[in-house]
Amino acid sequence: MTTSHQYDLLLKNGHVIDPANNRDGKMDVAISGGHIAAVGPDLNPALAAQVVDVAGHYVTPGIVDIHVHVYHTREPEGLSVMADSHSFRSGVTTMVDTGTAGAKHFLHFKRTVIDRVKTRIFAYINIVDLGMLGDFEQDIRTMDPELAASIVLAYPDVCVGIKTAHYWTRQPFDEAHPPWAAVDRAVEAGNICQKPVMVDFWPRPPERSYDELILKKMRPGDIHTHVFAQQFPVLDDQGKPNPILFEARERGVIFDVGHGAGSFWFRNAQPAMEGGFMPDSISTDLHTGNVHGVVVDMQTTMNKLLNLGMPLQEVIYRSTVTPAREIGHPELGNLTTGAEADVAVFKLLTGEFSYVDCGRAKIYGDKKLECAMTLRAGKIVFDPTGLSMPRWQDAPEAYWRLPW
Ligand SMILES: [Zn+2]
């Protein structure tokens, strides 16, 4: 019977936001063979094997979170979360592990996580060969640009760049710890493999200033994550966005949220956004230390930006189109016909809500996006309220059979 249907699944009556294709309105989304078959008004339900009425919901491309830690199979560890347990419930279908693994563990990470989970996982390879293990990312002798780049070059379908983080934030600089060693070596690796570098940074002027990082060291396409962290001069003396942010953006430097346990502060985010500086991409930096607060998940992070005044269409754009582009995968983050059918369905609630930052302070807001359904490659992987299910009284014959 299903063989006669043109579509496997039809999401009917939703409000589609698909910024890559300038779609923003009531449309249906048809899926066939795990791919987007058609998007448009009034698609014929008779052509579909299954029709799901998503009236009152927003339908968007699957969300792309480019900063997470999901190498949960490594021991001893404790940092990483299990990707599938945290992705789909937020509409996330693609995650990028940011440097949990370095060159020495990438294959184990790939074999035990990336190749097994349902979430699509990419990786930034840590410039440090052991990645985030032990007293991580301090020993410059373990930062080998050629080794890190060789992994990216060997696995170009999975590896999207190089990561550097956490390097020498407190102790005095010395011969064994030059100020720019981590950034310089990561950029060198990025040059060898021709991929972006994602930079987590701690400014220590005058030897290591933020200006120098974003105006000189980083290349066009490199990504500064944690943009609204407390340690950055995001605002000038008048409380306006620091002009160097715009200057760096002109150069092609990308600014990513990377919320994390310590890197998202309303005191930077709100004035910067009110002054016209929007982060290019929204991401969580999800790990075991922040899933129960202050990050919780991707939709909560998106809600913070939404309630800081970023329009809904922009929130979706910066959680789909821009992150996909930043990692060099523009085939993701859209509902283009033929694309793999990664789709998120959200309800937009209105009411009284509050959201917290890393300084344990909050904002009040009146909007809350809540993921109602997620599709990964055309399969429903999250449907907590039964959008795709009948009332029990109307359930098909199989529902009524005894289990033996
Ligand atoms: Zn991180």
mmCIF file with all atom_site columns, N, CA, C and O and ligand atoms in Angstrom, residues 67 69 98 163 285, ligand 1:
data_model
loop_
_atom_site.group_PDB
_atom_site.id
_atom_site.type_symbol
_atom_site.label_atom_id
_atom_site.label_alt_id
_atom_site.label_comp_id
_atom_site.label_asym_id
_atom_site.label_entity_id
_atom_site.label_seq_id
_atom_site.pdbx_PDB_ins_code
_atom_site.Cartn_x
_atom_site.Cartn_y
_atom_site.Cartn_z
_atom_site.occupancy
_atom_site.B_iso_or_equiv
_atom_site.pdbx_formal_charge
_atom_site.auth_seq_id
_atom_site.auth_comp_id
_atom_site.auth_asym_id
_atom_site.auth_atom_id
_atom_site.pdbx_PDB_model_num
ATOM   1  N  N  . HIS A 1 67  ? 28.750 23.475 18.961 1.00 0.00 ? 67  HIS A N  1
ATOM   2  C  CA . HIS A 1 67  ? 29.671 23.380 20.106 1.00 0.00 ? 67  HIS A CA 1
ATOM   3  C  C  . HIS A 1 67  ? 29.078 22.478 21.180 1.00 0.00 ? 67  HIS A C  1
ATOM   4  O  O  . HIS A 1 67  ? 28.237 22.901 21.970 1.00 0.00 ? 67  HIS A O  1
ATOM   5  N  N  . HIS A 1 69  ? 30.082 18.588 23.631 1.00 0.00 ? 69  HIS A N  1
ATOM   6  C  CA . HIS A 1 69  ? 31.075 17.569 24.017 1.00 0.00 ? 69  HIS A CA 1
ATOM   7  C  C  . HIS A 1 69  ? 30.350 16.238 24.178 1.00 0.00 ? 69  HIS A C  1
ATOM   8  O  O  . HIS A 1 69  ? 29.585 16.065 25.113 1.00 0.00 ? 69  HIS A O  1
ATOM   9  N  N  . THR A 1 98  ? 33.501 19.666 19.893 1.00 0.00 ? 98  THR A N  1
ATOM   10 C  CA . THR A 1 98  ? 34.550 20.671 19.741 1.00 0.00 ? 98  THR A CA 1
ATOM   11 C  C  . THR A 1 98  ? 35.779 20.311 20.562 1.00 0.00 ? 98  THR A C  1
ATOM   12 O  O  . THR A 1 98  ? 35.961 20.785 21.676 1.00 0.00 ? 98  THR A O  1
ATOM   13 N  N  . LYS A 1 163 ? 40.382 22.752 16.951 1.00 0.00 ? 163 LYS A N  1
ATOM   14 C  CA . LYS A 1 163 ? 39.929 23.482 18.148 1.00 0.00 ? 163 LYS A CA 1
ATOM   15 C  C  . LYS A 1 163 ? 41.099 23.794 19.058 1.00 0.00 ? 163 LYS A C  1
ATOM   16 O  O  . LYS A 1 163 ? 41.984 22.967 19.247 1.00 0.00 ? 163 LYS A O  1
ATOM   17 N  N  . ASP A 1 285 ? 27.739 24.550 23.859 1.00 0.00 ? 285 ASP A N  1
ATOM   18 C  CA . ASP A 1 285 ? 28.870 24.023 24.640 1.00 0.00 ? 285 ASP A CA 1
ATOM   19 C  C  . ASP A 1 285 ? 28.361 23.027 25.689 1.00 0.00 ? 285 ASP A C  1
ATOM   20 O  O  . ASP A 1 285 ? 28.801 23.006 26.837 1.00 0.00 ? 285 ASP A O  1
HETATM 21 ZN ZN . ZN  B 2 .   ? 33.499 23.447 24.881 1.00 0.00 ? 1   ZN  B ZN 1
#
